[in-house]
Amino acid sequence: MDGMDDLDGGPEGGAPWKRMSKEELENQYSPSRWVVRLGAEEALRTYSQIGNEATKRAQATRRNLLDVPYGDGEGEKLDIYFPEAVSEALPFLVFFHGGYWQSGSKDSSAFMVGPLTAQGLAVVIVAYDVAPKGTLDQMVAQVTQSIVFVQKQYPGNQGIYLCGHSAGAHLAAMMLLANWTKHGVTPNLKGFFLVSGIYDLEPVMHTSENASLLTTLEDAQRNSPQWHLKTAPTQPVDPACRILVTVGQHDSPEFHRQSRELYQTLRRGGWKVSFEELHDVDHFEILWNLTQKDYVLTQVPLQETITGTSAHSPLLFLPLFASSWDGSTRGVVGSVPGE
């Protein structure tokens, strides 16, 4: 464990990315350049195709509420998919899609709906205004409002579990910093599942992905959970809330570094956090594997690991995480359990 504590180049913040050329940074922060089984364009097409098909299938086969407004803006909508047995006390998975804050849609992001609703979870897929229409500040505010909406609509929920992929993992991680008091409700957050995200946005300023997202260093810092958690550590609202930070084996070294650094920072701050590197998957395969029912059916019931009970586990919802919170490592390359 201690060997992981200086991945950022030391306490002075000499991060490796600062020594990279613009070309290397561009390469490191372009996930499609790191796919191993398909070409970059084919990987993106396949990712989109699988997401579209999964969403159409979910809409056709699952009880749902579509395009539910969670705010007043045109883009502030979410879809809710329900399990067969509906009760007043469902666990909810709330998912935020990726797309570098500039693309992606809830209408092609229901990857996990089939397997998870079959396991008794409700799944919420959230839309937010991507750039150039939306700014990062607006996206963070919208994601916050969507969680407030779910809590107010379903106050008897068994837990709200946030999951985000890539840019969506960044938005989910920003919820670790949210001031819920000013929203008049504290959501029943029980878990964060952060999949191949970027948590320090400063390097992105130096790539073509920046577009008009981050015009100043202050913009980057204000929207960087890693920066906030390092400079002003935030204590967990619920000490029992668990966080899993994960990255694909074939994600770029910078995506690996970002995930490990966030894990380290959260661990130092007293959060119950685990880190896993998932075996033989790239940035996109991580998400489309969520459509595969067999992954869910073969999981260890994580609730048993956590509580020692045999209650139905809402934490079964991430089928690709083939390890339990006790640090067993089936299906992962590297696993660091929380303490």
XYZ file of C-alpha atoms in Angstrom:
339
model
C 0.000 0.000 0.000
C 2.694 2.472 0.950
C 4.290 2.034 -2.449
C 1.283 3.743 -3.987
C 1.534 6.904 -1.930
C 3.834 8.916 -4.183
C 2.403 8.359 -7.635
C 1.840 12.072 -8.115
C 5.550 12.794 -7.888
C 5.619 13.762 -4.248
C 3.937 16.221 -1.924
C 5.000 19.207 -3.991
C 2.684 18.073 -6.787
C 5.314 17.378 -9.482
C 2.782 15.378 -11.464
C 4.186 13.380 -14.400
C 1.863 15.077 -16.899
C 3.687 18.376 -16.357
C 6.766 16.873 -17.965
C 4.863 15.641 -21.041
C 4.832 17.252 -24.439
C 1.540 18.525 -25.851
C 1.520 15.562 -28.230
C 1.987 13.057 -25.411
C -0.725 14.706 -23.313
C -3.042 14.525 -26.305
C -2.277 10.829 -26.595
C -2.699 10.126 -22.880
C -6.082 11.852 -22.709
C -7.540 10.263 -25.861
C -9.067 6.964 -24.641
C -9.855 5.686 -28.127
C -6.117 5.592 -28.921
C -5.624 2.924 -26.256
C -8.157 0.306 -27.380
C -6.586 -3.077 -28.011
C -9.089 -5.150 -29.980
C -10.647 -2.597 -32.311
C -9.511 0.496 -34.133
C -10.308 3.827 -32.509
C -13.237 4.682 -34.784
C -14.622 1.143 -34.667
C -14.436 1.110 -30.859
C -16.413 4.353 -30.661
C -18.986 3.046 -33.170
C -19.346 -0.223 -31.262
C -19.694 1.608 -27.949
C -22.459 3.775 -29.389
C -24.192 0.827 -31.061
C -24.229 -1.293 -27.904
C -25.523 1.652 -25.866
C -28.307 2.351 -28.368
C -29.361 -1.289 -28.518
C -29.295 -1.700 -24.733
C -31.406 1.424 -24.278
C -34.001 0.388 -26.874
C -34.205 -3.032 -25.268
C -34.596 -1.542 -21.797
C -37.326 0.814 -22.932
C -39.197 -2.041 -24.609
C -38.891 -4.621 -21.833
C -38.704 -2.784 -18.506
C -41.240 -0.717 -16.598
C -40.044 2.823 -16.947
C -40.642 6.537 -16.687
C -38.916 8.358 -19.541
C -37.906 12.002 -19.924
C -38.857 12.889 -16.377
C -37.931 16.544 -15.682
C -35.681 16.992 -12.650
C -35.268 20.714 -13.297
C -36.634 23.511 -15.442
C -34.081 23.318 -18.248
C -34.817 21.614 -21.543
C -31.944 19.184 -21.058
C -32.713 18.414 -17.422
C -34.425 15.064 -17.868
C -33.866 11.567 -16.558
C -35.142 8.060 -17.267
C -36.099 5.651 -14.487
C -36.234 1.892 -15.029
C -37.893 -0.291 -12.415
C -37.546 -3.942 -11.406
C -40.524 -6.284 -11.637
C -41.228 -6.108 -7.913
C -41.761 -2.452 -7.151
C -41.790 -1.344 -3.548
C -41.548 1.909 -1.649
C -38.024 1.048 -0.573
C -35.970 0.305 -3.665
C -32.234 0.816 -3.997
C -31.457 3.225 -6.847
C -28.448 3.251 -9.141
C -28.031 6.721 -10.652
C -25.819 6.699 -13.748
C -23.989 9.607 -15.408
C -22.753 9.002 -18.946
C -19.364 9.925 -20.354
C -18.366 11.696 -23.550
C -15.718 14.198 -22.387
C -18.476 16.559 -21.207
C -19.169 17.242 -24.916
C -21.126 14.268 -26.192
C -23.131 11.286 -24.993
C -26.778 11.001 -24.035
C -29.058 9.262 -21.579
C -30.828 7.886 -24.662
C -27.866 5.634 -25.442
C -26.547 4.889 -21.953
C -28.829 2.236 -20.435
C -26.088 -0.408 -20.621
C -26.751 -1.885 -17.200
C -30.541 -1.597 -16.992
C -31.427 -5.170 -17.979
C -29.139 -7.021 -15.571
C -29.642 -4.626 -12.679
C -33.411 -4.330 -12.753
C -33.464 -8.139 -12.921
C -31.590 -8.062 -9.599
C -34.151 -5.755 -7.955
C -32.626 -2.322 -8.455
C -34.173 0.762 -9.968
C -31.831 2.433 -12.463
C -31.831 6.166 -13.210
C -30.044 7.458 -16.313
C -29.425 11.207 -16.106
C -29.161 13.716 -18.950
C -27.200 16.920 -18.543
C -26.309 19.769 -20.895
C -22.999 18.903 -22.531
C -20.721 21.564 -23.999
C -20.915 23.908 -25.747
C -24.467 24.424 -24.459
C -23.537 23.579 -20.887
C -20.553 24.637 -18.829
C -18.877 22.349 -16.321
C -20.358 24.406 -13.493
C -23.814 23.873 -14.981
C -23.242 20.144 -15.431
C -22.195 19.755 -11.791
C -25.260 21.733 -10.689
C -27.535 19.599 -12.878
C -26.143 16.329 -11.590
C -26.593 17.612 -8.038
C -30.197 18.555 -8.767
C -30.923 15.144 -10.303
C -29.865 13.413 -7.071
C -31.941 15.810 -4.990
C -34.901 14.996 -7.249
C -34.512 11.226 -6.807
C -34.265 11.584 -3.027
C -37.359 13.797 -2.841
C -39.389 11.585 -5.177
C -38.389 8.364 -3.406
C -37.637 9.340 0.208
C -37.995 5.739 1.397
C -35.233 4.434 -0.872
C -32.874 1.750 0.410
C -29.904 3.722 -0.802
C -28.748 5.822 -3.732
C -25.648 4.537 -5.493
C -23.887 6.856 -7.916
C -22.079 5.446 -10.922
C -20.312 7.405 -13.612
C -18.102 6.495 -16.542
C -15.275 8.719 -17.790
C -16.612 12.328 -17.675
C -19.586 10.894 -15.783
C -17.209 9.510 -13.147
C -15.856 13.036 -12.712
C -19.387 14.392 -12.221
C -20.207 11.622 -9.738
C -16.990 12.351 -7.819
C -17.938 16.025 -7.598
C -20.917 14.879 -5.532
C -18.457 14.007 -2.757
C -18.144 17.769 -2.335
C -21.802 18.755 -2.652
C -23.391 21.034 -0.057
C -26.701 19.243 0.370
C -27.888 21.566 3.124
C -28.657 24.342 0.680
C -30.847 21.950 -1.295
C -33.009 21.143 1.703
C -32.433 17.399 1.568
C -29.570 15.033 2.291
C -29.687 12.144 -0.183
C -29.312 8.629 1.157
C -25.988 8.070 -0.605
C -24.598 4.608 0.086
C -21.984 4.122 -2.597
C -19.934 5.713 -5.376
C -18.670 3.670 -8.319
C -16.206 5.719 -10.331
C -15.256 4.096 -13.621
C -12.244 5.320 -15.627
C -12.642 8.957 -14.707
C -10.621 12.174 -14.739
C -10.505 13.875 -11.363
C -7.847 16.569 -11.851
C -8.862 18.651 -14.862
C -5.734 20.767 -15.174
C -4.016 18.415 -17.668
C -7.108 18.520 -19.892
C -6.568 22.265 -20.339
C -3.530 21.414 -22.451
C -5.335 19.091 -24.894
C -7.749 19.592 -27.774
C -10.468 18.065 -25.598
C -10.497 21.274 -23.610
C -12.458 23.186 -26.272
C -14.089 25.981 -24.276
C -14.645 23.897 -21.148
C -11.761 25.203 -19.056
C -10.637 28.687 -19.890
C -8.668 29.341 -16.687
C -6.784 27.393 -14.058
C -9.476 28.485 -11.596
C -12.117 26.790 -13.793
C -10.101 23.590 -13.726
C -9.502 23.649 -9.978
C -13.082 24.568 -9.123
C -14.275 21.508 -11.030
C -11.553 19.086 -9.903
C -12.589 16.791 -7.040
C -8.979 15.721 -6.610
C -7.859 19.337 -6.071
C -10.645 20.054 -3.557
C -10.121 16.833 -1.622
C -6.393 17.518 -1.354
C -6.578 21.187 -0.401
C -9.632 21.034 1.867
C -10.410 17.424 2.785
C -14.121 16.663 2.981
C -15.400 14.270 5.621
C -17.953 11.654 4.604
C -21.550 12.618 5.453
C -22.180 8.918 6.073
C -19.088 7.038 7.322
C -20.606 3.827 5.974
C -20.703 5.196 2.412
C -18.306 3.226 0.236
C -16.383 4.263 -2.845
C -14.917 2.038 -5.518
C -12.457 3.691 -7.900
C -11.762 1.545 -10.911
C -9.867 1.732 -14.182
C -9.406 -0.639 -17.110
C -6.130 -2.466 -17.610
C -5.907 -0.936 -21.080
C -6.757 2.622 -20.069
C -3.865 5.039 -20.576
C -1.214 5.546 -17.874
C -2.646 9.002 -17.114
C -6.119 7.548 -16.520
C -4.486 5.001 -14.211
C -2.591 7.714 -12.346
C -5.699 9.866 -11.944
C -7.702 6.962 -10.505
C -4.976 5.853 -8.116
C -4.352 9.393 -6.887
C -8.036 9.903 -6.158
C -8.080 6.604 -4.268
C -5.062 7.659 -2.200
C -6.515 11.068 -1.401
C -9.854 9.620 -0.325
C -8.139 6.977 1.775
C -6.105 9.603 3.592
C -9.293 11.587 4.164
C -10.976 8.732 6.006
C -13.334 7.525 3.295
C -14.102 3.824 2.913
C -12.553 3.444 -0.497
C -11.223 0.609 -2.634
C -9.297 0.618 -5.899
C -9.406 -1.944 -8.678
C -7.768 -2.314 -12.049
C -10.032 -4.447 -14.220
C -8.409 -7.207 -16.213
C -8.094 -7.037 -19.993
C -10.626 -4.306 -20.734
C -10.216 -0.886 -22.282
C -12.004 2.384 -21.601
C -15.109 1.421 -23.565
C -15.326 -2.313 -22.915
C -15.629 -1.586 -19.194
C -19.040 -0.081 -19.816
C -20.448 -2.293 -22.515
C -19.645 -5.379 -20.432
C -22.388 -4.137 -18.116
C -24.949 -5.421 -20.605
C -23.917 -9.021 -19.921
C -26.274 -10.717 -17.531
C -23.834 -13.533 -16.739
C -21.550 -11.133 -14.915
C -24.326 -10.245 -12.492
C -25.421 -13.818 -11.946
C -21.949 -14.971 -10.972
C -21.120 -12.215 -8.529
C -20.258 -12.562 -4.899
C -23.112 -10.986 -2.901
C -21.227 -7.975 -1.674
C -23.795 -7.175 0.984
C -22.793 -10.362 2.767
C -19.192 -9.216 2.734
C -20.080 -5.815 4.150
C -22.733 -6.633 6.724
C -22.604 -10.371 7.220
C -26.244 -10.623 6.218
C -27.835 -12.398 3.294
C -30.081 -9.493 2.396
C -30.437 -8.721 -1.299
C -27.472 -6.625 -2.273
C -27.824 -3.395 -4.210
C -24.054 -3.552 -4.613
C -24.364 -6.403 -7.068
C -25.127 -3.809 -9.682
C -21.644 -3.482 -11.106
C -21.134 -6.863 -12.715
C -17.678 -6.054 -13.998
C -16.339 -5.598 -10.476
C -15.469 -9.226 -9.977
C -14.182 -8.800 -6.482
C -15.642 -8.108 -3.105
C -14.962 -5.346 -0.637
C -12.790 -7.682 1.400
C -10.131 -7.326 -1.277
C -10.467 -10.664 -3.061
C -9.228 -10.224 -6.602
C -11.148 -12.499 -8.917
C -11.163 -10.927 -12.358
C -9.001 -7.921 -11.554
C -5.376 -7.162 -12.210
C -4.789 -5.089 -9.110
C -7.028 -4.605 -6.102
C -6.494 -2.413 -3.075
C -9.235 -2.761 -0.472
C -10.372 0.056 1.724
C -9.354 0.003 5.348
